[in-house]
PDB file of C-alpha atoms in Angstrom:
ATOM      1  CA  UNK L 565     115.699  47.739  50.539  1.00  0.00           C
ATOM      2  CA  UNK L 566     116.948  49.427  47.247  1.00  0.00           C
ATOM      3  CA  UNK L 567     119.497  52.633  47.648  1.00  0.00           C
ATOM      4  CA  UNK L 568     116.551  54.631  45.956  1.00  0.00           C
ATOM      5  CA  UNK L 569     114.071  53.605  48.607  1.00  0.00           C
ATOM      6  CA  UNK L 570     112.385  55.931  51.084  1.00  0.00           C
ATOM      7  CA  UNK L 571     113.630  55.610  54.236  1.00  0.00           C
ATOM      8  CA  UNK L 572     111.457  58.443  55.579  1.00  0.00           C
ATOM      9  CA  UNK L 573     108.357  59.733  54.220  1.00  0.00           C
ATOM     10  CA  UNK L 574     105.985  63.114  55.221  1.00  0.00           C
ATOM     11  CA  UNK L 575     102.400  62.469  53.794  1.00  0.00           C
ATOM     12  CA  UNK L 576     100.425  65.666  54.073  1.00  0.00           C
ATOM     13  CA  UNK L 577     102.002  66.885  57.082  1.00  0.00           C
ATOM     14  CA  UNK L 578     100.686  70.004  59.171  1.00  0.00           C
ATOM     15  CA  UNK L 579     102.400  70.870  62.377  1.00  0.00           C
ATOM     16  CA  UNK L 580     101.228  73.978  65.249  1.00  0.00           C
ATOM     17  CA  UNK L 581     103.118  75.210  67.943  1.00  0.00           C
ATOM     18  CA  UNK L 582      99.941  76.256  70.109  1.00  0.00           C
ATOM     19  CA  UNK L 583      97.919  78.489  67.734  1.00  0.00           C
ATOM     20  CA  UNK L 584     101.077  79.396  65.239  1.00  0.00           C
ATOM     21  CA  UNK L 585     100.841  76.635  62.062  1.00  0.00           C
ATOM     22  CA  UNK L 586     104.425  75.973  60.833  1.00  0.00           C
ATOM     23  CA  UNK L 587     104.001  73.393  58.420  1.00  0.00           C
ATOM     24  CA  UNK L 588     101.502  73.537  55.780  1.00  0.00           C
ATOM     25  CA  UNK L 589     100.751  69.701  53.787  1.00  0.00           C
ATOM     26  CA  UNK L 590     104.365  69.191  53.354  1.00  0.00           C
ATOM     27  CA  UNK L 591     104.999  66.004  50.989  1.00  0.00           C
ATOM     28  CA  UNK L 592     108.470  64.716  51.254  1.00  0.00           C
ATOM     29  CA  UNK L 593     110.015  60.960  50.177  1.00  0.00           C
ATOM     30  CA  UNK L 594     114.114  60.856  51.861  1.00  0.00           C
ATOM     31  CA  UNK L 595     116.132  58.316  49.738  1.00  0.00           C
ATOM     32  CA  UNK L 596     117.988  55.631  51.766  1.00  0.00           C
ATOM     33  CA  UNK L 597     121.819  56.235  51.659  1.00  0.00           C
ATOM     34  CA  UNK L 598     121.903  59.021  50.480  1.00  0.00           C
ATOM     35  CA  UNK L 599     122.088  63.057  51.752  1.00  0.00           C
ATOM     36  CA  UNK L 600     119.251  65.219  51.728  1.00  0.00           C
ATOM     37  CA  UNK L 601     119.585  69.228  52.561  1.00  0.00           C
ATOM     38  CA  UNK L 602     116.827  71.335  53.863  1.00  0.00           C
ATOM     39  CA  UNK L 603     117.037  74.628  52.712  1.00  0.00           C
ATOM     40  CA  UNK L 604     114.775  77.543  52.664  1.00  0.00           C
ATOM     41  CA  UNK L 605     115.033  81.071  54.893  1.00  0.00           C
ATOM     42  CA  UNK L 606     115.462  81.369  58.408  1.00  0.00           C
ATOM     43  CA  UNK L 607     111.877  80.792  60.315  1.00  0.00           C
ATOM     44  CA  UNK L 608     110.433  78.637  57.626  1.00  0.00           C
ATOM     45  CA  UNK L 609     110.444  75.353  59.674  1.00  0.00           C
ATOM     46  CA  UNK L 610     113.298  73.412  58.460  1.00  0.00           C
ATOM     47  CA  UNK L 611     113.915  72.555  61.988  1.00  0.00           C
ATOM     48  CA  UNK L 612     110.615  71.637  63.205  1.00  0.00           C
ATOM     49  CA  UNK L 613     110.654  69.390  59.925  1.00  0.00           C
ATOM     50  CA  UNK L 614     114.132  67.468  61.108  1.00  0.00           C
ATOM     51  CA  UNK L 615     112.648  67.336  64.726  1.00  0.00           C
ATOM     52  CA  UNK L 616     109.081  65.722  63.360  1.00  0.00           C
ATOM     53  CA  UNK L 617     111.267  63.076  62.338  1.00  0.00           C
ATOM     54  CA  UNK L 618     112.306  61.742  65.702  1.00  0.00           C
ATOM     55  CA  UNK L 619     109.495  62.985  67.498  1.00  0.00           C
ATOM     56  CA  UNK L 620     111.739  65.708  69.222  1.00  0.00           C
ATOM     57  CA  UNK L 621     108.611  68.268  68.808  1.00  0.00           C
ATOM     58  CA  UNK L 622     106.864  65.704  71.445  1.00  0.00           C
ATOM     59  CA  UNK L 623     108.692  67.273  73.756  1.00  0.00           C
ATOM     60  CA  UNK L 624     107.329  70.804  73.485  1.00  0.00           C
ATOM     61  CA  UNK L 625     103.852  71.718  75.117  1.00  0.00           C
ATOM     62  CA  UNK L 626     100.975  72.767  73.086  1.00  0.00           C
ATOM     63  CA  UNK L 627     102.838  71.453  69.759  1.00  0.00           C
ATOM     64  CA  UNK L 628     100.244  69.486  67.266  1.00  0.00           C
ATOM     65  CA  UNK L 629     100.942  67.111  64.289  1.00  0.00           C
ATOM     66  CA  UNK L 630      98.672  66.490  61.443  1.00  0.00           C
ATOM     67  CA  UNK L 631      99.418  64.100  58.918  1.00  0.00           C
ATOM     68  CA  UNK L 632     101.726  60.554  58.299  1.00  0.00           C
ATOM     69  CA  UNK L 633     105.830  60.485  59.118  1.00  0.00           C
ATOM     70  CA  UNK L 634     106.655  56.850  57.753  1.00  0.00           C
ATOM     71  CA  UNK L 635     109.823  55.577  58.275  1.00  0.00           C
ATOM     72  CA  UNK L 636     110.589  52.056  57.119  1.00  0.00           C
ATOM     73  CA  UNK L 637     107.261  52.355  55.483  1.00  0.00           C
ATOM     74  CA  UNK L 638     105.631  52.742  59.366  1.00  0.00           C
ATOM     75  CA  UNK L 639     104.097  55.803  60.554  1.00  0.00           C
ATOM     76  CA  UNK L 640     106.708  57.119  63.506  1.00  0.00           C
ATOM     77  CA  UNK L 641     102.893  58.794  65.240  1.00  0.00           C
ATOM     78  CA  UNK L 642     101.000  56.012  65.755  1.00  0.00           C
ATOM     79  CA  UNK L 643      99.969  54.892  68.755  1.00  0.00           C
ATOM     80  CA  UNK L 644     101.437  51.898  69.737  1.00  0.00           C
ATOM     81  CA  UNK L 645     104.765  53.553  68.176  1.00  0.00           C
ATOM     82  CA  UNK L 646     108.393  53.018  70.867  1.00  0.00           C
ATOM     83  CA  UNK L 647     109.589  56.425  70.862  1.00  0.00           C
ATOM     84  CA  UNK L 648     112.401  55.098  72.747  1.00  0.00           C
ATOM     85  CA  UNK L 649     113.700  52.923  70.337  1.00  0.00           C
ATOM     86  CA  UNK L 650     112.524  55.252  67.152  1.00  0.00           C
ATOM     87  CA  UNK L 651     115.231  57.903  69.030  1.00  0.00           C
ATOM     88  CA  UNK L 652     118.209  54.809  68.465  1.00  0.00           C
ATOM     89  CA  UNK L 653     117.407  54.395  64.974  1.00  0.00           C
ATOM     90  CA  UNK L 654     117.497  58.419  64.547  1.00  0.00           C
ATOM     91  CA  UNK L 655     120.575  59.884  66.016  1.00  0.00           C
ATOM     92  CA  UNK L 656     120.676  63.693  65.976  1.00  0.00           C
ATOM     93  CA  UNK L 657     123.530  66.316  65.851  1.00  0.00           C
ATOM     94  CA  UNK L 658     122.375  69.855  66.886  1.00  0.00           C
ATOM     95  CA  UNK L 659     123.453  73.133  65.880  1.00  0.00           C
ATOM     96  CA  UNK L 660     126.319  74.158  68.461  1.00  0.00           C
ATOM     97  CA  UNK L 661     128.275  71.131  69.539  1.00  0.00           C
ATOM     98  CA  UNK L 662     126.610  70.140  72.828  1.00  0.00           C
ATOM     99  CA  UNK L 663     128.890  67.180  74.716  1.00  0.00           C
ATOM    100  CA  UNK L 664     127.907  66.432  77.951  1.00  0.00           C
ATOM    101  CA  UNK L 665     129.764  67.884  81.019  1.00  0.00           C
ATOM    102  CA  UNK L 666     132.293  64.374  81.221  1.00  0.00           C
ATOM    103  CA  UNK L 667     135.437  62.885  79.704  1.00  0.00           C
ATOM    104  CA  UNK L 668     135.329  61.899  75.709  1.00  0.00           C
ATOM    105  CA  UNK L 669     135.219  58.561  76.418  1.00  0.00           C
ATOM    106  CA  UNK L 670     132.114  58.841  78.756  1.00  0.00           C
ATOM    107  CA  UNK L 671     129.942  61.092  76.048  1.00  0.00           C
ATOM    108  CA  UNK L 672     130.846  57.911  73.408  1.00  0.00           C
ATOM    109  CA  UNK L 673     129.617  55.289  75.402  1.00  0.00           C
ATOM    110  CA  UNK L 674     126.626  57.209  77.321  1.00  0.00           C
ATOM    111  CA  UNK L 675     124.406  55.831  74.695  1.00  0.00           C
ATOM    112  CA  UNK L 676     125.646  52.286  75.261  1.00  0.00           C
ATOM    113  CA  UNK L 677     125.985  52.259  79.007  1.00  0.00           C
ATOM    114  CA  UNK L 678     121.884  53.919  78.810  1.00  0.00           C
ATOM    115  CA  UNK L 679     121.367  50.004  76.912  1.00  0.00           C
ATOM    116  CA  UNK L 680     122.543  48.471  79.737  1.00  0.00           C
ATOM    117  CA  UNK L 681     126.170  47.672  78.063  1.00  0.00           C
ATOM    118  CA  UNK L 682     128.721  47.707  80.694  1.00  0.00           C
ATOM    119  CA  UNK L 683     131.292  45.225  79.878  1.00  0.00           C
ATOM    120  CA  UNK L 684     134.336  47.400  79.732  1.00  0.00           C
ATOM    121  CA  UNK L 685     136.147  45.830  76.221  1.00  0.00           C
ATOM    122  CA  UNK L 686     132.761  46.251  74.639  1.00  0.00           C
ATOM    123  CA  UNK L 687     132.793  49.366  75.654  1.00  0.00           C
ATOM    124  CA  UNK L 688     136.022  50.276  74.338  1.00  0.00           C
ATOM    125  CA  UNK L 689     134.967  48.733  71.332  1.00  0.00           C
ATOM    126  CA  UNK L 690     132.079  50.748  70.542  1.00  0.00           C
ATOM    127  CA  UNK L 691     133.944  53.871  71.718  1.00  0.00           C
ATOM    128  CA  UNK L 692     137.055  53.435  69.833  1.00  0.00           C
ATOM    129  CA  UNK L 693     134.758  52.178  66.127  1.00  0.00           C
ATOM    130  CA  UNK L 694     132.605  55.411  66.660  1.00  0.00           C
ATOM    131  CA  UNK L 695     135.660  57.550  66.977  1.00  0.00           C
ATOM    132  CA  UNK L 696     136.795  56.376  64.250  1.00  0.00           C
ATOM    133  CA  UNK L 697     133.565  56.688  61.889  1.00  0.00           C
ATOM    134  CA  UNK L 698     134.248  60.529  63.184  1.00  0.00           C
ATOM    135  CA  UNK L 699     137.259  60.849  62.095  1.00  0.00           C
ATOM    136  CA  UNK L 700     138.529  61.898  65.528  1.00  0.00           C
ATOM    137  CA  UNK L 701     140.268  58.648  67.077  1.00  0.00           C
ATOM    138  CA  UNK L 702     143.643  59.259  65.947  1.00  0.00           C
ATOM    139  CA  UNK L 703     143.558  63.035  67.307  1.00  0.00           C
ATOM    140  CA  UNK L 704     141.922  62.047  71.096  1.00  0.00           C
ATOM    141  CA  UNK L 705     142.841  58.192  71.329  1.00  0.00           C
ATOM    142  CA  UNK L 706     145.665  60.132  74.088  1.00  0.00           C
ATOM    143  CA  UNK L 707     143.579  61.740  76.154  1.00  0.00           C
ATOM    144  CA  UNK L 708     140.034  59.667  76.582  1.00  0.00           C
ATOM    145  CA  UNK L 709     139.980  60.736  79.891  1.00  0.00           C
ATOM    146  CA  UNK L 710     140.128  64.176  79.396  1.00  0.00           C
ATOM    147  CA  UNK L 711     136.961  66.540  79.351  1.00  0.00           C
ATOM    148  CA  UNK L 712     135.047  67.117  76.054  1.00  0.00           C
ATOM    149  CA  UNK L 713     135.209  70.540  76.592  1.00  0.00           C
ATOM    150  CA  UNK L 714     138.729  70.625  75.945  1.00  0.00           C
ATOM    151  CA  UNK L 715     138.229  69.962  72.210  1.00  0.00           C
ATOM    152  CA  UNK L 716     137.969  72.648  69.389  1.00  0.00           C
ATOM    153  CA  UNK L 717     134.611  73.545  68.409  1.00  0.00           C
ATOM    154  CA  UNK L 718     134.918  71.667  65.335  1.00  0.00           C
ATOM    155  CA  UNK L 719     136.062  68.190  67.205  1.00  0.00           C
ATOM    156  CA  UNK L 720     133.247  68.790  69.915  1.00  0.00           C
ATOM    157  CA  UNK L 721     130.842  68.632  66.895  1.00  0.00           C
ATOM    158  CA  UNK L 722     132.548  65.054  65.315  1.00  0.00           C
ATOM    159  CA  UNK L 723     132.221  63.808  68.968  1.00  0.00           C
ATOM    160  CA  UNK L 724     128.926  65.035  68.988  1.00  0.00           C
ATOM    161  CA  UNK L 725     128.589  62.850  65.885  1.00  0.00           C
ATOM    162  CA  UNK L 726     130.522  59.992  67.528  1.00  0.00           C
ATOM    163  CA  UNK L 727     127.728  59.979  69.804  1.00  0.00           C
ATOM    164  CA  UNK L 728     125.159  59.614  67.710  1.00  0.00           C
ATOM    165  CA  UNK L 729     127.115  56.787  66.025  1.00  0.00           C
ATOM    166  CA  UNK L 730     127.907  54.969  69.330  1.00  0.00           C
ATOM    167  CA  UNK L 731     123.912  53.878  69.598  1.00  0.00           C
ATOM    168  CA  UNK L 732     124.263  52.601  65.459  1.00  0.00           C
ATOM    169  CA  UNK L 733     121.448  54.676  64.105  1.00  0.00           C
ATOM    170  CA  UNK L 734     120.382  54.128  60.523  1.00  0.00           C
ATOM    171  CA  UNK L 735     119.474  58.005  60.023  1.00  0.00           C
ATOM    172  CA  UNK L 736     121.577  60.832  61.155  1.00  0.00           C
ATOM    173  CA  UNK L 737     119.674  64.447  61.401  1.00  0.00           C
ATOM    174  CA  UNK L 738     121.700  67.455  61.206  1.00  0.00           C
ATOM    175  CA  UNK L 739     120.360  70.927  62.387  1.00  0.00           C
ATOM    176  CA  UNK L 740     123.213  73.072  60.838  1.00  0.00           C
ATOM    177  CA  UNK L 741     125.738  71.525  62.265  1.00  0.00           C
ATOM    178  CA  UNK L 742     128.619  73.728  61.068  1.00  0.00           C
ATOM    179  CA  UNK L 743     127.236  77.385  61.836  1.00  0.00           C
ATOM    180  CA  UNK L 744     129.068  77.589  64.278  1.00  0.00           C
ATOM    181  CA  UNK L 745     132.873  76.241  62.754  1.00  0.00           C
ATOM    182  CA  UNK L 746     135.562  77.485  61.027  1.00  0.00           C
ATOM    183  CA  UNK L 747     135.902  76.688  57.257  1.00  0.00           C
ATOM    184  CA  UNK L 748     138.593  73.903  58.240  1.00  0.00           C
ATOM    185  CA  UNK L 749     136.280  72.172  60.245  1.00  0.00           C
ATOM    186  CA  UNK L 750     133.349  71.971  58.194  1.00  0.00           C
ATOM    187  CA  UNK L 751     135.428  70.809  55.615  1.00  0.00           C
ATOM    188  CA  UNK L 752     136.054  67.446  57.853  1.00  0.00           C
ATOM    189  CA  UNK L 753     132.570  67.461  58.829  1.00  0.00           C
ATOM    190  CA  UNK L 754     131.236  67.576  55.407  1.00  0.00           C
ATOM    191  CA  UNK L 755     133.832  64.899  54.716  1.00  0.00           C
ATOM    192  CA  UNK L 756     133.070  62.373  57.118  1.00  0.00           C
ATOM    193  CA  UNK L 757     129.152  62.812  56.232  1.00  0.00           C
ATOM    194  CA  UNK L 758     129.799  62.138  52.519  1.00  0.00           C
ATOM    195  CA  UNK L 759     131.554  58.720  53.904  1.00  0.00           C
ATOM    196  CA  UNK L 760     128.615  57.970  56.312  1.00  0.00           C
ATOM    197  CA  UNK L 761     126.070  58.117  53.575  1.00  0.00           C
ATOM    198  CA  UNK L 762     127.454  54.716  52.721  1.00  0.00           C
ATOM    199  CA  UNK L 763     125.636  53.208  55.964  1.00  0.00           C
ATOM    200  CA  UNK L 764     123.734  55.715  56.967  1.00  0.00           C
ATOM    201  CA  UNK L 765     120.787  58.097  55.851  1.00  0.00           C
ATOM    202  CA  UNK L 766     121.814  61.595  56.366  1.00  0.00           C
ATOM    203  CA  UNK L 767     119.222  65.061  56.533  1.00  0.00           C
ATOM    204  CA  UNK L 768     120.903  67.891  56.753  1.00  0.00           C
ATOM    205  CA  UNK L 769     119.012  71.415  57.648  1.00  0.00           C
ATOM    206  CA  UNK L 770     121.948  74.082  56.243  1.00  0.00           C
ATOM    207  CA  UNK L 771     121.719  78.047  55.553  1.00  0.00           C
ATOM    208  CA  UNK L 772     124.637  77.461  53.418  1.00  0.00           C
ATOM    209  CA  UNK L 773     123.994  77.210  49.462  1.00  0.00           C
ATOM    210  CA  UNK L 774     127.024  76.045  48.877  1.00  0.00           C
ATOM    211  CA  UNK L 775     127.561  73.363  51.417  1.00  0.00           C
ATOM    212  CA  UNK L 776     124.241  71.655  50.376  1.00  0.00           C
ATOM    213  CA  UNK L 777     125.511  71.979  46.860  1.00  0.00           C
ATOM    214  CA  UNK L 778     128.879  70.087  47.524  1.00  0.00           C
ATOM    215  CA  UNK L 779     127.208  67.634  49.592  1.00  0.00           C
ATOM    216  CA  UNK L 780     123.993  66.746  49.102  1.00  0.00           C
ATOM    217  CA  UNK L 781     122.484  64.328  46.759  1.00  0.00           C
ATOM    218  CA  UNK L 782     118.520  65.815  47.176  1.00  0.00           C
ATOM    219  CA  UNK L 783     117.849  68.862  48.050  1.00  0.00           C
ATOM    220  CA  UNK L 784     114.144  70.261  49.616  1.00  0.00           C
ATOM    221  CA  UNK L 785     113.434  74.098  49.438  1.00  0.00           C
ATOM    222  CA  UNK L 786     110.728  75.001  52.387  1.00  0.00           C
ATOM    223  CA  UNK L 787     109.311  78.293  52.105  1.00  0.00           C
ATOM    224  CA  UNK L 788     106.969  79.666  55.058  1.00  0.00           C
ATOM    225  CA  UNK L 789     106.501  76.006  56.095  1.00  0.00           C
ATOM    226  CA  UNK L 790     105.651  74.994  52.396  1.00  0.00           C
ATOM    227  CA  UNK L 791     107.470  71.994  50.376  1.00  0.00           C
ATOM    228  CA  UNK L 792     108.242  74.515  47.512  1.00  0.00           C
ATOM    229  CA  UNK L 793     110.492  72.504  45.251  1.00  0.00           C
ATOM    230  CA  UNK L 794     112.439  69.029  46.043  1.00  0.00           C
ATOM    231  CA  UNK L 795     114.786  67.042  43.923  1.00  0.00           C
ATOM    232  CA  UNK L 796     118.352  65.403  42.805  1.00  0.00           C
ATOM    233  CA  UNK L 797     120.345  68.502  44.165  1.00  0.00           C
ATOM    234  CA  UNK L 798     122.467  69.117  40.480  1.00  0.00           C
ATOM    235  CA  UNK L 799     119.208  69.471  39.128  1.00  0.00           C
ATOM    236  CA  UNK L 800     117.624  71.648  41.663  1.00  0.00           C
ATOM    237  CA  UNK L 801     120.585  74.150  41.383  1.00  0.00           C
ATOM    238  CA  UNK L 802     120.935  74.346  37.663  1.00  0.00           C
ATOM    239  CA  UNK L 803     117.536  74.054  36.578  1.00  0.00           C
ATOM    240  CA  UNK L 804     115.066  75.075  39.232  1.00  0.00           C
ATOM    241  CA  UNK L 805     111.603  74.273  38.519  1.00  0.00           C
ATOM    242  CA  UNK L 806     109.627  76.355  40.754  1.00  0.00           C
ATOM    243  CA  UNK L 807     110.122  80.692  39.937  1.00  0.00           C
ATOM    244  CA  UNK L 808     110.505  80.964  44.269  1.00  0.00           C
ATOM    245  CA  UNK L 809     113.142  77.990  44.395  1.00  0.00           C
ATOM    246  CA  UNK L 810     115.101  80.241  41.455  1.00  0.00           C
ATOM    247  CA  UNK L 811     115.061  83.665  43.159  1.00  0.00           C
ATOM    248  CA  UNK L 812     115.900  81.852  46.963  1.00  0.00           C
ATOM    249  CA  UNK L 813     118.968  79.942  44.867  1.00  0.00           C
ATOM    250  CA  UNK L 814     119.875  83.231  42.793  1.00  0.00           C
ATOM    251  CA  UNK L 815     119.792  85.784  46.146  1.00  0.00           C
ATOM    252  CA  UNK L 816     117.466  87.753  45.372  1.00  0.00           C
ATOM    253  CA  UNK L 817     114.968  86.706  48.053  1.00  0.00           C
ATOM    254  CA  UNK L 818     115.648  85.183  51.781  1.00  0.00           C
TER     255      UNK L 818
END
């Protein structure tokens, strides 16, 4: 598959949460290795986007999709279609860092251990390879055993991303994953995604202008649940297309 392939794909998509409509025939094609930002207000269904993508919006009651979400070229809400195994290929990272009440080690190798890998050296293996894809092995190879919760906010969200890594996704999905960080960590965070776009395709839902600016190689601006304007990020931000993408990018609306 070419770099400038789609890896994921929203044909016409609509999307209800009981009687409330939150998307609206949104049209979307996510390049292959490569980072995408969603932008757009807060309430405009960014998130519910990401979460179409691995099906996390299954998961709420009364919630109803209309419309095609291909990845690989297959559509993810087809029938016959493994949620299980779509959720491996499609790691997630949420908004607050979120590791599970254990030791670091443990919240690396859940993921594997869940496949049925128990052999302890290719455990370590994993563990010790996604650590290091996080940027975080050489500051908690010590302490393994320790609890995740004793980790900074900003290393709870790289193991957090560790995690992910550990089941060897090919998409990462980001729900503004440094809100909640100090400038110093999302620094490293938006450093270690820039090298993971090498491997991996990233989405990224941000708030933050400037973050999808630095990062980002597309950038999609969702407005009340509408694709309003996507494209190569540079050109989005110094030549907006659409007058709504211009006054969201300039401050003077959302």
């Amino acid at each position: 598959m070419k770099k400038e392939d789609a890896k994921i794909e929203f044909r016409k998509v609509n999307f209800w949460y009981g009687d409330k409509q939150i998307l609206f025939d949104v049209d979307l094609k996510v390049s292959e290795y490569k980072i995408t930002a969603l932008i757009g207000p807060s309430g405009c269904g960014k998130s519910t986007l990401l979460r179409c993508i691995n099906r996390m919006n299954d998961l709420v009651p009364d919630s109803k999709i209309k419309g095609a979400v291909l990845y690989d070229k297959e559509d993810i809400y087809e029938k016959n279609a493994d949620v299980i195994e779509l959720r491996k290929k499609i790691g997630m990272v949420f908004q607050k860092p979120n590791p599970f009440p254990m030791s670091i080690f443990n919240n690396v190798a859940y993921g594997p251990r869940i496949q049925n890998i128990t052999d302890k050296d290719k455990l370590m293996y994993i563990v010790k390879k996604s650590l290091r894809k996080a940027d975080l092995w050489e500051e908690v190879k010590d302490r393994l055993g320790l609890s995740a919760f004793s980790l900074s906010g900003g290393q709870q969200q790289r193991l957090c991303i560790s995690r992910a890594l550990a089941n060897n996704p090919d998409v990462i999905l980001l729900d503004e994953p440094c809100s909640a960080l100090d400038p110093i960590a999302t620094a490293k965070i938006e450093e270690l995604l820039k090298k993971l776009k090498d491997e991996k395709t990233i989405i990224i839902v941000t708030h933050n202008m400037h973050q999808a600016k630095r990062i980002s190689d597309y950038t999609s601006y969702l407005l009340n649940g509408k694709m309003i304007e996507s494209s190569q990020t540079a050109e989005m931000f110094s030549n907006p297309k659409n007058d709504l993408t211009r006054d969201y990018l300039n401050g003077t609306f959302g």
